[in-house]
mmCIF file with all atom_site columns, C-alpha atoms in Angstrom:
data_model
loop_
_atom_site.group_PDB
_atom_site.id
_atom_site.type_symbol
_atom_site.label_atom_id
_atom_site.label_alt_id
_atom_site.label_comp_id
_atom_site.label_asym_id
_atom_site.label_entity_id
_atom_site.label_seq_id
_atom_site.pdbx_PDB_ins_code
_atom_site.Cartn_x
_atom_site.Cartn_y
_atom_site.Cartn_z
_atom_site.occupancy
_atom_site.B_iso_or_equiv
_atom_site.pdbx_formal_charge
_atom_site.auth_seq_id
_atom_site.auth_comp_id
_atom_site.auth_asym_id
_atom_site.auth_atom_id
_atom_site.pdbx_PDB_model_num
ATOM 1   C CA . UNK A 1 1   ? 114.732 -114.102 -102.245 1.00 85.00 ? 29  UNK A CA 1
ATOM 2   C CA . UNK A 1 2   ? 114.345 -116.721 -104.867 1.00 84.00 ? 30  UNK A CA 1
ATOM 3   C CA . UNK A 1 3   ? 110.855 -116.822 -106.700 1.00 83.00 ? 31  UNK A CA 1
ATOM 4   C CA . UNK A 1 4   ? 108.937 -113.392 -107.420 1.00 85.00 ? 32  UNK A CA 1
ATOM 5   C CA . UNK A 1 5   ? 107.461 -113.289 -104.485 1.00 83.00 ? 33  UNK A CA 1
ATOM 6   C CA . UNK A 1 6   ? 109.731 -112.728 -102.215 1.00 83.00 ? 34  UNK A CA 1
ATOM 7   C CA . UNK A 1 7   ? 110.590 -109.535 -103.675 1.00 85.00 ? 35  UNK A CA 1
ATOM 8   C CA . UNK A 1 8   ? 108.051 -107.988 -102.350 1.00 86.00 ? 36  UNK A CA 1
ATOM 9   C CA . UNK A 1 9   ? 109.909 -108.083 -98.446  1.00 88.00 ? 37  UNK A CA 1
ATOM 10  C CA . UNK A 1 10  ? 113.169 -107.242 -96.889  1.00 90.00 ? 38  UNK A CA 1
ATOM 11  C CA . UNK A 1 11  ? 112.926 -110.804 -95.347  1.00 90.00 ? 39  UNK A CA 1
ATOM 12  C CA . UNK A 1 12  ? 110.792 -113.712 -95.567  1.00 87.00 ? 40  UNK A CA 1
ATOM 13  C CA . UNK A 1 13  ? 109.713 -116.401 -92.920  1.00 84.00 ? 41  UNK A CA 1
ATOM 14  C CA . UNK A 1 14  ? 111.541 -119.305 -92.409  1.00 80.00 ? 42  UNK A CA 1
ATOM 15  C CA . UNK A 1 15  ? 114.402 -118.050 -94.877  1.00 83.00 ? 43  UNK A CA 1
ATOM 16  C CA . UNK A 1 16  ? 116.158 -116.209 -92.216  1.00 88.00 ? 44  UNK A CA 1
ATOM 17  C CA . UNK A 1 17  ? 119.190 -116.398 -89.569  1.00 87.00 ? 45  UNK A CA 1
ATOM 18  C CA . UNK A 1 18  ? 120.563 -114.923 -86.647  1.00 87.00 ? 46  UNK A CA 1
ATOM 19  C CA . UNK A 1 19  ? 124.184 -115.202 -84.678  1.00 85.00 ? 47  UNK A CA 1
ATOM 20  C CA . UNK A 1 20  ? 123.656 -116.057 -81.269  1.00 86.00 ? 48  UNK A CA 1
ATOM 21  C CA . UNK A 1 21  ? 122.950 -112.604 -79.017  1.00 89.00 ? 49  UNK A CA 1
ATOM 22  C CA . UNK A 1 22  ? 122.492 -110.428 -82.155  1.00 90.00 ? 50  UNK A CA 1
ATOM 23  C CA . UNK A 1 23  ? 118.510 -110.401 -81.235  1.00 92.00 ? 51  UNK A CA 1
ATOM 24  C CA . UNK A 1 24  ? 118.683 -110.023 -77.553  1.00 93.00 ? 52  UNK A CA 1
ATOM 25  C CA . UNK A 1 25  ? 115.158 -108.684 -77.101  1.00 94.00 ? 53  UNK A CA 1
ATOM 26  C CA . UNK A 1 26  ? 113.626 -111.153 -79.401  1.00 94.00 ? 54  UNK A CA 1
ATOM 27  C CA . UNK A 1 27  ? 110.986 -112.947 -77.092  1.00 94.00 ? 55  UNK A CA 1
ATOM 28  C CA . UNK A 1 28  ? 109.954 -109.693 -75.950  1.00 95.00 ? 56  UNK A CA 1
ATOM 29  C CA . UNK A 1 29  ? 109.632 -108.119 -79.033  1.00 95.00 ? 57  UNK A CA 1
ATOM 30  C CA . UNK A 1 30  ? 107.235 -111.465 -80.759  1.00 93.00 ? 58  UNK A CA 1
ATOM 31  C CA . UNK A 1 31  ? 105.176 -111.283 -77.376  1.00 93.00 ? 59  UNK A CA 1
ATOM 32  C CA . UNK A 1 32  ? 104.500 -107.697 -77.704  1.00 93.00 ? 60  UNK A CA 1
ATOM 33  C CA . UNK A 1 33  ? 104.061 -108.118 -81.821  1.00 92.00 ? 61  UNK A CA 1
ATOM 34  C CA . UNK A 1 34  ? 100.073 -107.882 -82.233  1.00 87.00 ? 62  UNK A CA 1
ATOM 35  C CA . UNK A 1 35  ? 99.669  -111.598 -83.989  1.00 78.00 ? 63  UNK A CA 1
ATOM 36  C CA . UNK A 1 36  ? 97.445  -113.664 -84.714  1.00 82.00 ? 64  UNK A CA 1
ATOM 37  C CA . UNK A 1 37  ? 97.337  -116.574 -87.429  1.00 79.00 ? 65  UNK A CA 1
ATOM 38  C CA . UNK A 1 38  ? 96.578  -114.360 -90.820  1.00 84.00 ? 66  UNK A CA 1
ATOM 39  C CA . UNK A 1 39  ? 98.663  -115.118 -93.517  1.00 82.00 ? 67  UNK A CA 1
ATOM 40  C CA . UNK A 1 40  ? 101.809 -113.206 -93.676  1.00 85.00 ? 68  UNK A CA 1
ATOM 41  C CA . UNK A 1 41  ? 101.956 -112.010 -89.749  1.00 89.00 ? 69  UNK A CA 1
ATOM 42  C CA . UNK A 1 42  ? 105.366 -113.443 -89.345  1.00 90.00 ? 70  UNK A CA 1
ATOM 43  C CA . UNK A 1 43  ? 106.316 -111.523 -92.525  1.00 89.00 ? 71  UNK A CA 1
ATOM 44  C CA . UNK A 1 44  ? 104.631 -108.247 -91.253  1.00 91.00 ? 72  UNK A CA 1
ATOM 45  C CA . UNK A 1 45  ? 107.077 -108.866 -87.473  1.00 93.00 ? 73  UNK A CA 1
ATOM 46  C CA . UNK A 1 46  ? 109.907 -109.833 -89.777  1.00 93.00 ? 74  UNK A CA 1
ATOM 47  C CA . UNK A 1 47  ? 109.814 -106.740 -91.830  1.00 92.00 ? 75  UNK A CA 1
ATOM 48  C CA . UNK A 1 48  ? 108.755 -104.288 -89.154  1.00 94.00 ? 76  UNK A CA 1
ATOM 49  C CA . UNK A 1 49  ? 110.619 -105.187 -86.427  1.00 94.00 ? 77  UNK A CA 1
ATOM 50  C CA . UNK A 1 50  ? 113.735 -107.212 -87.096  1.00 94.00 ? 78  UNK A CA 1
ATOM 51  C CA . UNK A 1 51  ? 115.072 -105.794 -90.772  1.00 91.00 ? 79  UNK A CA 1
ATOM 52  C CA . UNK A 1 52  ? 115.563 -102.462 -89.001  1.00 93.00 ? 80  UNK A CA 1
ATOM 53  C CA . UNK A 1 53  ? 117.624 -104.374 -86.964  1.00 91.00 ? 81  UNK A CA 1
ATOM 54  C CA . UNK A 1 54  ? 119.662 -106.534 -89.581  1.00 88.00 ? 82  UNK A CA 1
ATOM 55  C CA . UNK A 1 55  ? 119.307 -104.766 -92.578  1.00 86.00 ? 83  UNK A CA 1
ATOM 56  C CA . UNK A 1 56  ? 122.983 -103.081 -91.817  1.00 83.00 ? 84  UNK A CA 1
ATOM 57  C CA . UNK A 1 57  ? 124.564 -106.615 -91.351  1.00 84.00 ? 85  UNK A CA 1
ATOM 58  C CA . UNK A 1 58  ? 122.943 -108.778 -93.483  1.00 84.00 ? 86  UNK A CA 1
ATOM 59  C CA . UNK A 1 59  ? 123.984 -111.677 -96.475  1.00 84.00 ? 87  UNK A CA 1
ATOM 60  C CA . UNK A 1 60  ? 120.983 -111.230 -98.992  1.00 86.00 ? 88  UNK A CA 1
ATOM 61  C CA . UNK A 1 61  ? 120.709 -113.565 -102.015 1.00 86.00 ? 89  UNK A CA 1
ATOM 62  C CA . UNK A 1 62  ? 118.241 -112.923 -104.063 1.00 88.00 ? 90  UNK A CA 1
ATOM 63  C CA . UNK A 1 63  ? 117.237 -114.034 -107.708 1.00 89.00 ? 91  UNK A CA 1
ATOM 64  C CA . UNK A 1 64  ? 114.887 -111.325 -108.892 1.00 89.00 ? 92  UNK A CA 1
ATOM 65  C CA . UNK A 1 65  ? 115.741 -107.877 -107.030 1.00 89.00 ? 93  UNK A CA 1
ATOM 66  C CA . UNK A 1 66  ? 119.398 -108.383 -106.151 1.00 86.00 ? 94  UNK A CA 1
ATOM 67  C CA . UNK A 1 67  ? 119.796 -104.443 -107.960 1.00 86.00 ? 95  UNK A CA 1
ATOM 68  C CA . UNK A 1 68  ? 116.466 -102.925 -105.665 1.00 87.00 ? 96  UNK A CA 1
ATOM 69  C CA . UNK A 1 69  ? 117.781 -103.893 -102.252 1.00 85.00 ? 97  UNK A CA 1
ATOM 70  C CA . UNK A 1 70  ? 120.628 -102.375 -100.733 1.00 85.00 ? 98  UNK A CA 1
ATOM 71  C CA . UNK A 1 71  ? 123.290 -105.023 -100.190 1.00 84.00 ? 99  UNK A CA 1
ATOM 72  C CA . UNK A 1 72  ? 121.931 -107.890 -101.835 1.00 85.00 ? 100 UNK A CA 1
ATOM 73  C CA . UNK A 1 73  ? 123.618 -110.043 -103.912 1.00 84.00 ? 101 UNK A CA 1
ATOM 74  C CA . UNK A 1 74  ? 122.880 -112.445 -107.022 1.00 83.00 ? 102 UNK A CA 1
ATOM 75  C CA . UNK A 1 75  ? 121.655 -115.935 -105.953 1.00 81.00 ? 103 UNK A CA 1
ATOM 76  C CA . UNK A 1 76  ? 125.122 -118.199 -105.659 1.00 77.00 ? 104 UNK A CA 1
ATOM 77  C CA . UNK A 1 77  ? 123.366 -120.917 -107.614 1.00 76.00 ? 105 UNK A CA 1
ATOM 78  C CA . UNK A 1 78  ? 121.772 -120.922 -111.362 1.00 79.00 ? 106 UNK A CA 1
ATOM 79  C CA . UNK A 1 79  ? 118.003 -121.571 -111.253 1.00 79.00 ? 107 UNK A CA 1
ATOM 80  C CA . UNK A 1 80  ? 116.608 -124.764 -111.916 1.00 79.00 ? 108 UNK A CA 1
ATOM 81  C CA . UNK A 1 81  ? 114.734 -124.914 -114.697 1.00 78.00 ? 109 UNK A CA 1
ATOM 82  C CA . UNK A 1 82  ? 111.911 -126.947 -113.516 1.00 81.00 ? 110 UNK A CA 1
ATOM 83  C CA . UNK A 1 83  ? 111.007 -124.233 -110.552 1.00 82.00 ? 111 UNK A CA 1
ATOM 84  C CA . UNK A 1 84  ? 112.115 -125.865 -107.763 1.00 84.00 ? 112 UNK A CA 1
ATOM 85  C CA . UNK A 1 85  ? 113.687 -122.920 -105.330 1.00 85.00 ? 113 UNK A CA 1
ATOM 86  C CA . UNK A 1 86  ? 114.354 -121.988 -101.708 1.00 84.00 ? 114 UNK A CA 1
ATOM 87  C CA . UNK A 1 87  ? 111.380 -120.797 -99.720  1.00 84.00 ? 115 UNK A CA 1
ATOM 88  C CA . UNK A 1 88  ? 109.286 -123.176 -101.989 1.00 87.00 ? 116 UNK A CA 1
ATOM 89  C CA . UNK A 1 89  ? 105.802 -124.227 -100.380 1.00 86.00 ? 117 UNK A CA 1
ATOM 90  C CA . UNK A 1 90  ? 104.725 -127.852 -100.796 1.00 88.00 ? 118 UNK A CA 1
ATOM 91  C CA . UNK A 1 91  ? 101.182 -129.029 -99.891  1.00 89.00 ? 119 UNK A CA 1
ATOM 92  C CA . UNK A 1 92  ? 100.151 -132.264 -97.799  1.00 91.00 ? 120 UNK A CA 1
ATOM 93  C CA . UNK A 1 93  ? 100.374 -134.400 -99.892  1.00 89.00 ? 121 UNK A CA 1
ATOM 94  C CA . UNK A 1 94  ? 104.279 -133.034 -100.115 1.00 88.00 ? 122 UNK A CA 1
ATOM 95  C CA . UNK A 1 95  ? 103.657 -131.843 -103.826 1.00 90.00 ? 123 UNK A CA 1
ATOM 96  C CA . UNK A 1 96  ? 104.845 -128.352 -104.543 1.00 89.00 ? 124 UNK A CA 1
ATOM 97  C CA . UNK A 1 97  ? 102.706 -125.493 -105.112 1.00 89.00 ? 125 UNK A CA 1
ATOM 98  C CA . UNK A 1 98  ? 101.880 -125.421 -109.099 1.00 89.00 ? 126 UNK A CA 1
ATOM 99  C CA . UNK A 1 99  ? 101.617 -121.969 -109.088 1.00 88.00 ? 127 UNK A CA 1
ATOM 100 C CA . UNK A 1 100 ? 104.373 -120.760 -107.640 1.00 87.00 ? 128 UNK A CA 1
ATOM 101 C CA . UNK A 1 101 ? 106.170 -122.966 -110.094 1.00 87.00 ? 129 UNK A CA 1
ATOM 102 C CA . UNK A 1 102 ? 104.512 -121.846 -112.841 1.00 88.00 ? 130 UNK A CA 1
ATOM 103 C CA . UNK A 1 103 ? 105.483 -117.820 -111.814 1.00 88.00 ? 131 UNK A CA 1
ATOM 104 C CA . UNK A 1 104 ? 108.862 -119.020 -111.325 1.00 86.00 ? 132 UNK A CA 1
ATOM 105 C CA . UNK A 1 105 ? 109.401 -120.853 -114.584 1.00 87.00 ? 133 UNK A CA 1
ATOM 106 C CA . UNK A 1 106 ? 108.142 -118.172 -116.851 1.00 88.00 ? 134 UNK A CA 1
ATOM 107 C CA . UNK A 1 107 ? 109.867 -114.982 -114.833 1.00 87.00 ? 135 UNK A CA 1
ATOM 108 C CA . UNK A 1 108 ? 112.461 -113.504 -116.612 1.00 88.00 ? 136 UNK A CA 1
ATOM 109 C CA . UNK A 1 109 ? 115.732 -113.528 -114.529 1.00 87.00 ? 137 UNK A CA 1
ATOM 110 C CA . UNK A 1 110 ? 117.446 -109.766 -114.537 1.00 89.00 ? 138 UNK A CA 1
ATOM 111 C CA . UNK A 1 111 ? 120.921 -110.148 -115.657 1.00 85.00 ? 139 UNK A CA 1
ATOM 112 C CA . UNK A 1 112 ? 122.244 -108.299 -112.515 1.00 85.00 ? 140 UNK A CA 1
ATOM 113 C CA . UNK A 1 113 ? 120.948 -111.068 -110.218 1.00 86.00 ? 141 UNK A CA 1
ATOM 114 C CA . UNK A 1 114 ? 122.494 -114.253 -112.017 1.00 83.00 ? 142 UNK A CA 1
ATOM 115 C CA . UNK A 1 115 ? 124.903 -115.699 -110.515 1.00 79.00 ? 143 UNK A CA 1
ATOM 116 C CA . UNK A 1 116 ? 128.118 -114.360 -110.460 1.00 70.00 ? 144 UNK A CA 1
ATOM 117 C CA . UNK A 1 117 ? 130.175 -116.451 -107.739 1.00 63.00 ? 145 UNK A CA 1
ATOM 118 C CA . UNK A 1 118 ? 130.831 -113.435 -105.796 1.00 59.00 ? 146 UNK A CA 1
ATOM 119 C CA . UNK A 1 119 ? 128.449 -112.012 -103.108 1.00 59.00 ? 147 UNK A CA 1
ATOM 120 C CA . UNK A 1 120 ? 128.622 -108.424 -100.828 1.00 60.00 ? 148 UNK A CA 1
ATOM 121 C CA . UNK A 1 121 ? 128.792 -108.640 -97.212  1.00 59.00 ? 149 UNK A CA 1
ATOM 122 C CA . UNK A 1 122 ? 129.701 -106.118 -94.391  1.00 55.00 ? 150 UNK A CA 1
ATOM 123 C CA . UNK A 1 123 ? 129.947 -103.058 -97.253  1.00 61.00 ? 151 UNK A CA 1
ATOM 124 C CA . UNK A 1 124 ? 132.505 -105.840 -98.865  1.00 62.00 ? 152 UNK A CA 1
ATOM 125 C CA . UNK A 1 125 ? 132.088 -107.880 -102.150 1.00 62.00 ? 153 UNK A CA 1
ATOM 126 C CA . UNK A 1 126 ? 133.956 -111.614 -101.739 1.00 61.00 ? 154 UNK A CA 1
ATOM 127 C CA . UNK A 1 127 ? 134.519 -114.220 -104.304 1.00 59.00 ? 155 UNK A CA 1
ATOM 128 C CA . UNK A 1 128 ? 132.592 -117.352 -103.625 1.00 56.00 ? 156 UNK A CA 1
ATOM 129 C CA . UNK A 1 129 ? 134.451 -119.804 -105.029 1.00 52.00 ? 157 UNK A CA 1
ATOM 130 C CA . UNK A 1 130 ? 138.458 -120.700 -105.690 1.00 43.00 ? 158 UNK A CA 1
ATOM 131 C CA . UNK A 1 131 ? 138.923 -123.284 -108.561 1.00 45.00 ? 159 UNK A CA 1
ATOM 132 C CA . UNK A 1 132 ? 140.724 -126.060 -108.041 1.00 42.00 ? 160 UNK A CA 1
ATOM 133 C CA . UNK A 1 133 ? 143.719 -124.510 -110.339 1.00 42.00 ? 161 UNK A CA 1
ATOM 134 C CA . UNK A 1 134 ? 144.616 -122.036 -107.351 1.00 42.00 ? 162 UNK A CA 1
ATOM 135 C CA . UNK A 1 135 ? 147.698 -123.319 -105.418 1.00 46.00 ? 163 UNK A CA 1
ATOM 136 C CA . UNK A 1 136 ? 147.646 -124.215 -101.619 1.00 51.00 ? 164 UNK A CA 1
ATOM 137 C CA . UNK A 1 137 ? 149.703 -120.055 -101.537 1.00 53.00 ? 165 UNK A CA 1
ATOM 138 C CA . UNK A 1 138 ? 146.837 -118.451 -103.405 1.00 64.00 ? 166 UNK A CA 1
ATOM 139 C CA . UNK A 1 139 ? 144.331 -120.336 -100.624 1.00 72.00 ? 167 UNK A CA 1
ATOM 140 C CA . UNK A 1 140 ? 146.739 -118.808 -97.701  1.00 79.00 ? 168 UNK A CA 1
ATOM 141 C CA . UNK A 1 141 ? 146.918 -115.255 -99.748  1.00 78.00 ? 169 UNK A CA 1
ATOM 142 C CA . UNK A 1 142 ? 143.069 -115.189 -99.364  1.00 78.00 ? 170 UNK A CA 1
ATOM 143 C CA . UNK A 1 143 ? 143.126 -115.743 -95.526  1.00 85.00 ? 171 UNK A CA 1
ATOM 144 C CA . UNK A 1 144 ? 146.001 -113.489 -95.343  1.00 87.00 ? 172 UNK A CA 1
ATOM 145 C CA . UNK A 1 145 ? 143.407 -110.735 -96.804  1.00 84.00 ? 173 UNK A CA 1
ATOM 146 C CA . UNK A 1 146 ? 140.799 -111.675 -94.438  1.00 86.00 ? 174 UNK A CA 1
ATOM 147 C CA . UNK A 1 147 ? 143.327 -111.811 -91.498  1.00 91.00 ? 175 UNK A CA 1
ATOM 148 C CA . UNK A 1 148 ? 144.710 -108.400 -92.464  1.00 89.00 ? 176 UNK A CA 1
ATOM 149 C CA . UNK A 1 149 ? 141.209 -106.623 -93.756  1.00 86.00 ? 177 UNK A CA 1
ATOM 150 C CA . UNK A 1 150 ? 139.446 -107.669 -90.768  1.00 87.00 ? 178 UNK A CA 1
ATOM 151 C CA . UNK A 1 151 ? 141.946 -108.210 -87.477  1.00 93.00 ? 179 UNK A CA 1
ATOM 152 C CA . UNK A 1 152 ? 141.491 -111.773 -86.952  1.00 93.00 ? 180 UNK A CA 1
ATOM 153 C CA . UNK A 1 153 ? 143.546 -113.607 -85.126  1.00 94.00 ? 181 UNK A CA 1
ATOM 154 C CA . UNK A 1 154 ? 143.799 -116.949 -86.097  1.00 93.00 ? 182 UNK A CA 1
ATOM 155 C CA . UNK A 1 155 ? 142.165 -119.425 -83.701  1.00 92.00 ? 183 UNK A CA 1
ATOM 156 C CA . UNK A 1 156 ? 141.188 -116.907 -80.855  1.00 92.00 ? 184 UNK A CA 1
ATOM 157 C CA . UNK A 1 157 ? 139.027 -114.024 -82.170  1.00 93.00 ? 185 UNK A CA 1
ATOM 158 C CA . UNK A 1 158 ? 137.388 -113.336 -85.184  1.00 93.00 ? 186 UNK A CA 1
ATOM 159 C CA . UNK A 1 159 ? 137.885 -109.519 -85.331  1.00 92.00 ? 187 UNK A CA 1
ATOM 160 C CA . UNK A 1 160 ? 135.914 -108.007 -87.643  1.00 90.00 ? 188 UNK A CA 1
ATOM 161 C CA . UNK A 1 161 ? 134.763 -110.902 -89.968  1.00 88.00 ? 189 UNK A CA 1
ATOM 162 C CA . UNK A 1 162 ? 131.325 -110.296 -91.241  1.00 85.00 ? 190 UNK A CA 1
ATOM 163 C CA . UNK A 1 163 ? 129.792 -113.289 -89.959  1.00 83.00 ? 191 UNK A CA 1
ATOM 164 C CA . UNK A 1 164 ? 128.647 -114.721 -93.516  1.00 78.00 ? 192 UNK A CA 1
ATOM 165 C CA . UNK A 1 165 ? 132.267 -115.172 -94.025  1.00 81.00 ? 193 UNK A CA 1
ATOM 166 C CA . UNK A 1 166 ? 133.189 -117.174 -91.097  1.00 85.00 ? 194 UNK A CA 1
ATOM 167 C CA . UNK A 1 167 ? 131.900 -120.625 -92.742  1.00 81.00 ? 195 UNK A CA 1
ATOM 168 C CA . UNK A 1 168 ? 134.144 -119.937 -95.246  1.00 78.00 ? 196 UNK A CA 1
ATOM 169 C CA . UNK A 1 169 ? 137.059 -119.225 -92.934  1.00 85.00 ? 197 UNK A CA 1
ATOM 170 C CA . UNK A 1 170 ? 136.537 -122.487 -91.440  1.00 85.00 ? 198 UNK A CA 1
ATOM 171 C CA . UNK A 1 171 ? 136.248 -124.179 -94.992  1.00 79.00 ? 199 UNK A CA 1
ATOM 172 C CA . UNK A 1 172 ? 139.654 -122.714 -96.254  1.00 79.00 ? 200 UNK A CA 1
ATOM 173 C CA . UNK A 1 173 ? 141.380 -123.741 -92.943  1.00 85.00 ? 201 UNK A CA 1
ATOM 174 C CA . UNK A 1 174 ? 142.690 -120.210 -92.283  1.00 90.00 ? 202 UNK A CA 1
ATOM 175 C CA . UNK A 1 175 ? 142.974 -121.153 -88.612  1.00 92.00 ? 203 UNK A CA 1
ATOM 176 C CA . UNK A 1 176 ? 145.272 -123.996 -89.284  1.00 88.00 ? 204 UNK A CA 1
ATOM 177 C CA . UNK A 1 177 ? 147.078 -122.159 -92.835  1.00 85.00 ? 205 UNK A CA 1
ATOM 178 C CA . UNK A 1 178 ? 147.783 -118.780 -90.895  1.00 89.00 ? 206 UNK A CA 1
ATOM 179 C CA . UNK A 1 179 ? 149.441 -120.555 -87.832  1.00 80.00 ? 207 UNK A CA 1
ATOM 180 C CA . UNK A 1 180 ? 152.430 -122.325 -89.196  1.00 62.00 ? 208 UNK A CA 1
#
């Protein structure tokens, strides 16, 4: 959720993923969705059918209502000060939508949903980011947590690793840190 507007739903189209197998029914469940091409019917399936779903596994960032939805966290990255955001809507001509800009630019930002380079997954809050002052040990130490935390075994199964943290995983090289 990063203008306003998107505060207004659990999820929004297009701003939304799934892990392979998580949605099993999913073609079922769009075919027997009552659509048609009004404005905000993906947002109406989204929210009514698949958040009861995902809303107890989810990674939520969110700019504006990080403290009114359960689990969300602060946006990882600043805003930019011109209005440019995720989720933003350009026209034809590729131009961005002027109003939504405008909102965006002149919204005040609650302090709770700045970021904070941490961000709450799986009932679990997780640092973002390690500086480039933390030794190749402190690096192992953190996939030593996750390993521990969460069963993983290292290169064969990721036990209980919320799946938002598996890029990261793979980033750190716990496979390869964690086997020597």
């Amino acid at each position: 959720r990063a203008p306003p507007s998107h505060s207004r739903y659990f999820m929004s189209g297009g701003l939304w993923g799934a892990r392979r197998g998580a949605l099993p029914q999913l073609m079922k469940q769009i075919n027997d969705f009552p659509a048609n091409s009004d404005y905000l019917t993906d947002m109406l399936f989204l929210n009514s059918i698949i958040w009861p779903i995902a809303k107890d596994d989810s990674l939520q960032h969110d700019s504006f209502s990080c403290d009114v939805f359960e689990g969300a966290s602060a946006f990882p990255v600043a805003r930019d000060p011109q209005g440019f955001h995720v989720g933003q809507v350009f026209d034809e001509s590729e131009k961005p939508r002027e109003v939504d800009l405008s909102i965006l630019r002149s919204a005040a930002q609650p302090a709770a949903c700045k970021p904070t380079g941490f961000v709450k997954a799986g009932g679990s809050t997780f640092r973002l980011k390690w500086n480039n002052s933390q030794t190749l040990h402190n690096l192992t130490h953190v996939c030593r947590d996750l390993q521990h935390k969460y069963l993983v075994v290292p290169g064969e199964s990721w036990g209980g690793l919320p799946a938002p943290l598996e890029p990261r995983w793979r980033e750190l090289g716990c496979d390869e840190r964690l086997r020597t």
